[in-house]
Amino acid sequence: IAWTEELTRDNSEAACKNIKCMYDGAVPPAIANNAVRQNNSLLGALQKYPGAQKQSGNTRKRGREPALPVTTITSSGEKRPNRMKDALADGRLPIGTMIWNFATRGLAPAVEAAGVDFVVIDMEHSGFGLDTVCNLLQWFRGTSVTPFVRIPYNEYVWVARVMDAGAQGIMAPNVKTLAEVQVLSDALKYAPRGKRGFGIGGAQSDYRAPKKGFKHWCEEDNNNSTLICQIESEEALANLEDIAAHPEVDCLWIGHFDLTSDMGILSEFDHPKFNAAVEKVVNTAKKHGKASAIQPGNPAQAEKWLAKGFTCLSYGVDTMLYSSNLKAGVDHIKNCLQ
């Protein structure tokens, strides 16, 4: 958008300088001012919830979130910021959403305009193939939003391929044991922290050679990549201490439907057994310095789960968000006609 505004003026020389400056990693004030976006009403509303003010080990007052960072395109091949990790390090609540059906080119900038920090592109419950996921990853890498992928199986081949396609981390479904975590960690991290194959120079480095060398790039990628383990069974709860203690695990994420199903209380999110599981996951994550996350489907659910102490939220999925908002508008119009 900023480039278009510049190029439509009668000053092509200045526009070229601005574009060159952006590629060199320094964003001109004019472009920066145009690129900064305000958060949407949902993000503002979430900041009012009690849980958003009470994160582990942090007493900072959380008012309106700062404007989104400018996405800087560089020619260095260095790593992009990881907004989930950055928010957690700053004591802020990272907010994301899940994509499991929509795959249009306009989706990424639309999601960015909504003010989210990260997206999870789903391959477990969607019909997305790898080509579609690669396209989505490239479109999101053109924004400031951090893209993760929920892989369909917890195997090396899925972790390596989505990471090389440009994902900044993975969500692993239904993790149950420490042995599974180790397989995921080995696939996600380069040596000496893991066993990930070496294929730098593609989408994961924006098709550029690392400016500071391959060893530095691998170290930076190891620090930047995210491992999210979904807790979706009673077996996982039994092994929670071991899973959370693994040094490469970043987030314990409750898959609330699958967990309640495994408990025999499907979708009973007020059941004492589920509440006890929530408390255990939140407290264990806090004990080991990890994030605890869940995905509410509406603002009331988000408020309730923030009050439980979760330090990360993913708000809804694309189809349900579109359908519920469309229905609300259509119902309002129908009511006006009565």
Coordinates of C-alpha atoms in Angstrom, one line a residue:
I1 CA 0.0 0.0 0.0
A2 CA 2.8 2.4 0.9
W3 CA 4.6 1.7 -2.3
T4 CA 1.4 2.2 -4.3
E5 CA 0.9 5.6 -2.7
E6 CA 4.4 6.6 -3.4
L7 CA 4.4 5.4 -7.0
T8 CA 1.1 7.2 -7.9
R9 CA 2.7 10.5 -7.1
D10 CA 4.7 12.3 -9.7
N11 CA 8.0 11.7 -7.9
S12 CA 9.2 8.3 -9.1
E13 CA 12.8 9.1 -8.0
A14 CA 11.8 9.6 -4.4
A15 CA 9.6 6.4 -4.5
C16 CA 12.5 4.4 -5.8
K17 CA 14.7 5.7 -3.0
N18 CA 12.1 4.7 -0.5
I19 CA 11.7 1.2 -1.9
K20 CA 15.5 0.7 -1.9
C21 CA 15.7 2.0 1.6
M22 CA 13.0 -0.5 2.7
Y23 CA 14.9 -3.3 1.1
D24 CA 18.0 -2.2 2.9
G25 CA 16.2 -2.6 6.2
A26 CA 15.5 1.1 7.0
V27 CA 11.9 2.1 6.7
P28 CA 11.4 5.8 5.7
P29 CA 9.1 7.8 8.1
A30 CA 6.5 8.3 5.3
I31 CA 6.1 4.6 4.7
A32 CA 6.3 3.8 8.4
N33 CA 3.5 6.2 9.2
N34 CA 1.3 4.6 6.5
A35 CA 2.1 1.1 7.5
V36 CA 1.3 1.4 11.2
R37 CA -2.2 0.0 12.0
Q38 CA -4.4 0.2 15.0
N39 CA -5.8 -2.9 16.7
N40 CA -9.4 -3.9 16.1
S41 CA -12.3 -3.7 18.5
L42 CA -12.0 -7.3 19.6
L43 CA -8.4 -6.8 20.7
G44 CA -9.5 -3.7 22.6
A45 CA -12.3 -5.6 24.2
L46 CA -10.1 -8.4 25.3
Q47 CA -7.8 -6.0 27.1
K48 CA -10.7 -5.2 29.5
Y49 CA -10.9 -8.8 30.7
P50 CA -9.5 -9.5 34.2
G51 CA -7.3 -12.3 32.9
A52 CA -5.6 -10.0 30.5
Q53 CA -4.3 -7.9 33.4
K54 CA -2.9 -10.8 35.5
Q55 CA -0.2 -12.7 33.6
S56 CA 2.3 -14.8 35.4
G57 CA 5.1 -12.8 37.0
N58 CA 3.9 -9.5 35.4
T59 CA 2.2 -6.6 37.1
R60 CA 2.3 -4.2 34.1
K61 CA -1.0 -2.5 33.5
R62 CA -2.2 -3.4 30.1
G63 CA -4.0 -0.6 28.3
R64 CA -4.5 -0.3 24.6
E65 CA -2.0 -2.3 22.7
P66 CA 0.6 -0.4 20.7
A67 CA 0.2 -0.1 17.0
L68 CA 1.3 -3.1 15.0
P69 CA 5.0 -3.1 14.0
V70 CA 6.0 -2.2 10.5
T71 CA 6.9 -5.2 8.3
T72 CA 10.4 -4.6 7.1
I73 CA 11.5 -6.3 4.0
T74 CA 15.3 -6.9 4.0
S75 CA 17.8 -8.5 1.7
S76 CA 19.8 -10.0 4.6
G77 CA 18.0 -13.4 4.8
E78 CA 17.8 -12.9 8.6
K79 CA 14.9 -14.1 10.7
R80 CA 11.5 -12.4 11.0
P81 CA 10.2 -11.4 14.5
N82 CA 8.1 -14.0 16.2
R83 CA 5.3 -12.0 17.6
M84 CA 4.0 -14.7 20.0
K85 CA 7.4 -15.0 21.6
D86 CA 7.9 -11.2 21.6
A87 CA 4.6 -10.6 23.3
L88 CA 5.2 -13.2 26.0
A89 CA 8.7 -11.9 26.7
D90 CA 7.2 -8.4 27.1
G91 CA 4.5 -9.7 29.5
R92 CA 1.7 -9.1 26.9
L93 CA -1.0 -11.5 25.9
P94 CA -0.5 -12.8 22.3
I95 CA -3.7 -13.2 20.4
G96 CA -4.1 -15.3 17.3
T97 CA -6.7 -17.1 15.2
M98 CA -6.9 -20.3 13.2
I99 CA -7.2 -20.7 9.4
W100 CA -8.7 -24.0 8.3
N101 CA -10.8 -23.2 5.2
F102 CA -10.2 -19.8 3.6
A103 CA -7.1 -19.6 1.4
T104 CA -7.4 -16.4 -0.6
R105 CA -4.6 -13.9 -1.2
G106 CA -6.5 -11.2 0.6
L107 CA -6.8 -13.2 3.8
A108 CA -3.3 -12.4 5.2
P109 CA -3.6 -8.6 5.1
A110 CA -7.2 -8.8 6.3
V111 CA -6.0 -10.8 9.4
E112 CA -3.1 -8.4 9.9
A113 CA -5.6 -5.5 9.8
A114 CA -7.6 -7.2 12.6
G115 CA -4.6 -6.8 14.9
V116 CA -3.7 -10.4 15.7
D117 CA -0.2 -11.5 16.5
F118 CA -0.2 -15.0 15.0
V119 CA -2.2 -17.5 12.9
V120 CA -2.3 -21.2 13.0
I121 CA -2.8 -22.7 9.6
D122 CA -4.6 -26.1 10.2
M123 CA -3.7 -29.3 8.4
E124 CA -5.2 -31.7 10.9
H125 CA -8.9 -30.9 10.4
S126 CA -8.8 -29.1 7.1
G127 CA -8.5 -30.2 3.5
F128 CA -5.4 -28.0 3.0
G129 CA -2.7 -29.7 1.0
L130 CA 0.9 -28.6 1.2
D131 CA 0.7 -26.4 -1.9
T132 CA -2.1 -24.4 -0.3
V133 CA -0.3 -24.1 3.0
C134 CA 2.9 -22.9 1.1
N135 CA 0.8 -20.2 -0.5
L136 CA -0.7 -19.1 2.8
L137 CA 2.7 -19.0 4.5
Q138 CA 4.1 -16.8 1.7
W139 CA 1.1 -14.4 1.9
F140 CA 1.4 -14.2 5.7
R141 CA 5.2 -13.6 5.5
G142 CA 4.3 -10.5 3.6
T143 CA 2.6 -9.2 6.7
S144 CA 3.7 -8.7 10.3
V145 CA 1.6 -11.7 11.5
T146 CA 3.6 -14.8 12.7
P147 CA 2.4 -17.9 10.9
F148 CA 2.4 -21.4 12.5
V149 CA 1.1 -24.7 11.1
R150 CA -0.8 -27.4 12.8
I151 CA 0.6 -30.5 11.3
P152 CA -1.6 -33.6 10.6
Y153 CA 0.9 -36.1 12.1
N154 CA 3.7 -35.7 14.6
E155 CA 6.4 -36.9 12.3
Y156 CA 9.7 -35.4 11.0
V157 CA 8.5 -35.1 7.4
W158 CA 5.6 -32.8 8.3
V159 CA 7.6 -30.6 10.6
A160 CA 10.5 -30.2 8.2
R161 CA 8.4 -29.5 5.2
V162 CA 6.2 -26.8 6.7
M163 CA 9.2 -25.1 8.4
D164 CA 11.1 -25.0 5.2
A165 CA 8.0 -23.6 3.5
G166 CA 8.2 -20.6 5.8
A167 CA 6.3 -21.5 9.0
Q168 CA 7.8 -20.0 12.2
G169 CA 6.7 -22.8 14.3
I170 CA 4.4 -25.8 14.6
M171 CA 1.3 -26.9 16.6
A172 CA 1.5 -30.6 17.3
P173 CA -1.9 -32.3 17.8
N174 CA -2.6 -34.6 20.7
V175 CA 0.9 -34.9 22.2
K176 CA 0.8 -37.6 24.9
T177 CA 4.4 -38.5 25.9
L178 CA 7.9 -37.1 26.3
A179 CA 9.1 -39.4 23.5
E180 CA 6.7 -37.6 21.1
V181 CA 8.0 -34.2 22.2
Q182 CA 11.6 -35.3 21.5
V183 CA 10.7 -36.4 17.9
L184 CA 9.1 -33.0 17.3
S185 CA 12.0 -31.1 18.9
D186 CA 14.5 -33.0 16.8
A187 CA 12.6 -32.2 13.6
L188 CA 12.1 -28.6 14.5
K189 CA 15.6 -27.6 15.6
Y190 CA 18.9 -27.6 13.8
A191 CA 22.0 -29.2 15.4
P192 CA 23.2 -29.2 18.1
R193 CA 19.7 -28.7 19.5
G194 CA 18.0 -31.1 17.1
K195 CA 18.3 -33.1 13.9
R196 CA 16.5 -30.9 11.3
G197 CA 17.8 -31.2 7.8
F198 CA 19.7 -28.3 6.2
G199 CA 17.9 -26.6 3.3
I200 CA 18.3 -22.9 3.8
G201 CA 17.9 -20.6 0.9
G202 CA 14.2 -21.2 0.2
A203 CA 11.0 -19.8 1.6
Q204 CA 12.2 -20.1 5.2
S205 CA 14.9 -17.5 4.5
D206 CA 12.9 -15.5 2.0
Y207 CA 15.0 -17.0 -0.8
R208 CA 18.1 -15.2 0.3
A209 CA 21.4 -16.4 1.7
P210 CA 22.0 -15.6 5.4
K211 CA 24.0 -12.4 5.6
K212 CA 25.8 -13.5 8.8
G213 CA 26.5 -17.0 7.8
F214 CA 24.7 -20.3 8.1
K215 CA 25.8 -21.1 11.6
H216 CA 24.4 -17.8 12.9
W217 CA 21.2 -18.3 10.9
C218 CA 20.6 -21.8 12.4
E219 CA 21.2 -20.5 15.9
E220 CA 18.8 -17.7 15.3
D221 CA 16.2 -20.0 13.8
N222 CA 16.5 -22.4 16.8
N223 CA 15.8 -19.5 19.1
N224 CA 13.0 -18.1 17.0
S225 CA 11.0 -21.3 16.1
T226 CA 8.0 -22.2 18.3
L227 CA 6.8 -25.6 19.5
I228 CA 3.2 -25.8 20.6
C229 CA 2.0 -29.0 22.2
Q230 CA -1.7 -29.7 22.2
I231 CA -2.9 -31.3 25.4
E232 CA -5.9 -33.4 24.4
S233 CA -6.0 -36.5 26.5
E234 CA -5.9 -37.8 30.0
E235 CA -2.6 -39.6 29.1
A236 CA -1.1 -36.2 28.3
L237 CA -2.3 -34.8 31.6
A238 CA -0.6 -37.7 33.4
N239 CA 2.6 -36.9 31.6
L240 CA 2.2 -33.1 31.7
E241 CA 5.3 -32.5 34.0
D242 CA 7.6 -34.3 31.6
I243 CA 6.1 -32.6 28.5
A244 CA 6.3 -29.1 30.0
A245 CA 9.8 -29.6 31.3
H246 CA 11.3 -30.3 27.9
P247 CA 13.5 -27.3 27.1
E248 CA 12.2 -26.8 23.5
V249 CA 8.5 -26.8 24.3
D250 CA 7.1 -23.2 24.2
C251 CA 3.4 -23.6 24.8
L252 CA 0.9 -26.0 26.3
W253 CA -2.3 -25.6 24.3
I254 CA -5.5 -27.3 25.5
G255 CA -7.6 -28.8 22.7
H256 CA -10.8 -28.4 24.7
F257 CA -13.1 -30.5 22.5
D258 CA -10.7 -33.4 22.2
L259 CA -9.8 -33.3 25.8
T260 CA -13.4 -33.3 27.1
S261 CA -14.1 -36.1 24.6
D262 CA -11.3 -38.2 26.0
M263 CA -12.6 -37.5 29.5
G264 CA -16.1 -38.7 28.5
I265 CA -17.6 -35.2 29.0
L266 CA -17.6 -33.9 25.4
S267 CA -18.0 -30.1 25.3
E268 CA -18.9 -29.8 29.0
F269 CA -16.5 -26.9 29.6
D270 CA -17.9 -26.1 33.0
H271 CA -17.5 -29.7 34.3
P272 CA -15.3 -30.0 37.4
K273 CA -13.0 -32.5 35.6
F274 CA -12.3 -30.1 32.8
N275 CA -11.8 -27.2 35.2
A276 CA -9.3 -29.3 37.1
A277 CA -7.5 -30.1 33.9
V278 CA -7.4 -26.4 33.0
E279 CA -5.9 -25.5 36.4
K280 CA -3.3 -28.2 36.0
V281 CA -2.2 -27.1 32.6
V282 CA -2.1 -23.4 33.5
N283 CA -0.2 -24.0 36.7
T284 CA 2.3 -26.5 35.1
A285 CA 3.0 -24.1 32.3
K286 CA 3.6 -21.3 34.7
K287 CA 5.9 -23.5 36.8
H288 CA 8.1 -24.3 33.8
G289 CA 8.0 -20.9 32.3
K290 CA 5.9 -21.9 29.3
A291 CA 2.8 -20.3 27.8
S292 CA -0.6 -21.8 28.3
A293 CA -3.1 -21.4 25.5
I294 CA -6.7 -22.2 24.4
Q295 CA -9.0 -21.2 21.6
P296 CA -12.3 -19.5 22.6
G297 CA -15.1 -19.3 20.1
N298 CA -16.7 -16.1 21.4
P299 CA -15.9 -13.1 23.6
A300 CA -17.7 -14.5 26.7
Q301 CA -15.6 -17.7 26.5
A302 CA -12.5 -15.7 26.0
E303 CA -13.2 -13.7 29.1
K304 CA -13.9 -16.8 31.2
W305 CA -10.7 -18.5 30.1
L306 CA -8.6 -15.4 30.5
A307 CA -9.8 -15.3 34.1
K308 CA -8.5 -18.9 34.5
G309 CA -4.9 -17.6 33.9
F310 CA -4.2 -18.5 30.2
T311 CA -1.3 -16.5 28.8
C312 CA -2.2 -16.9 25.1
L313 CA -5.4 -17.0 23.2
S314 CA -6.4 -17.9 19.7
Y315 CA -9.8 -16.4 18.8
G316 CA -12.0 -18.7 16.7
V317 CA -11.6 -20.2 13.2
D318 CA -12.1 -18.5 9.8
T319 CA -15.4 -20.1 8.8
M320 CA -17.1 -19.7 12.1
L321 CA -16.0 -16.1 12.5
Y322 CA -17.3 -15.2 9.1
S323 CA -20.6 -17.1 9.5
S324 CA -21.3 -15.8 13.0
N325 CA -20.6 -12.1 12.1
L326 CA -22.6 -12.5 8.8
K327 CA -25.5 -14.0 10.7
A328 CA -25.5 -11.2 13.3
G329 CA -25.7 -8.6 10.5
V330 CA -28.4 -10.4 8.6
D331 CA -30.5 -11.0 11.7
H332 CA -30.2 -7.3 12.6
I333 CA -31.4 -6.3 9.1
K334 CA -34.3 -8.7 9.4
N335 CA -35.3 -7.3 12.8
C336 CA -35.2 -3.8 11.3
L337 CA -37.9 -4.9 8.8
Q338 CA -40.3 -6.1 11.4

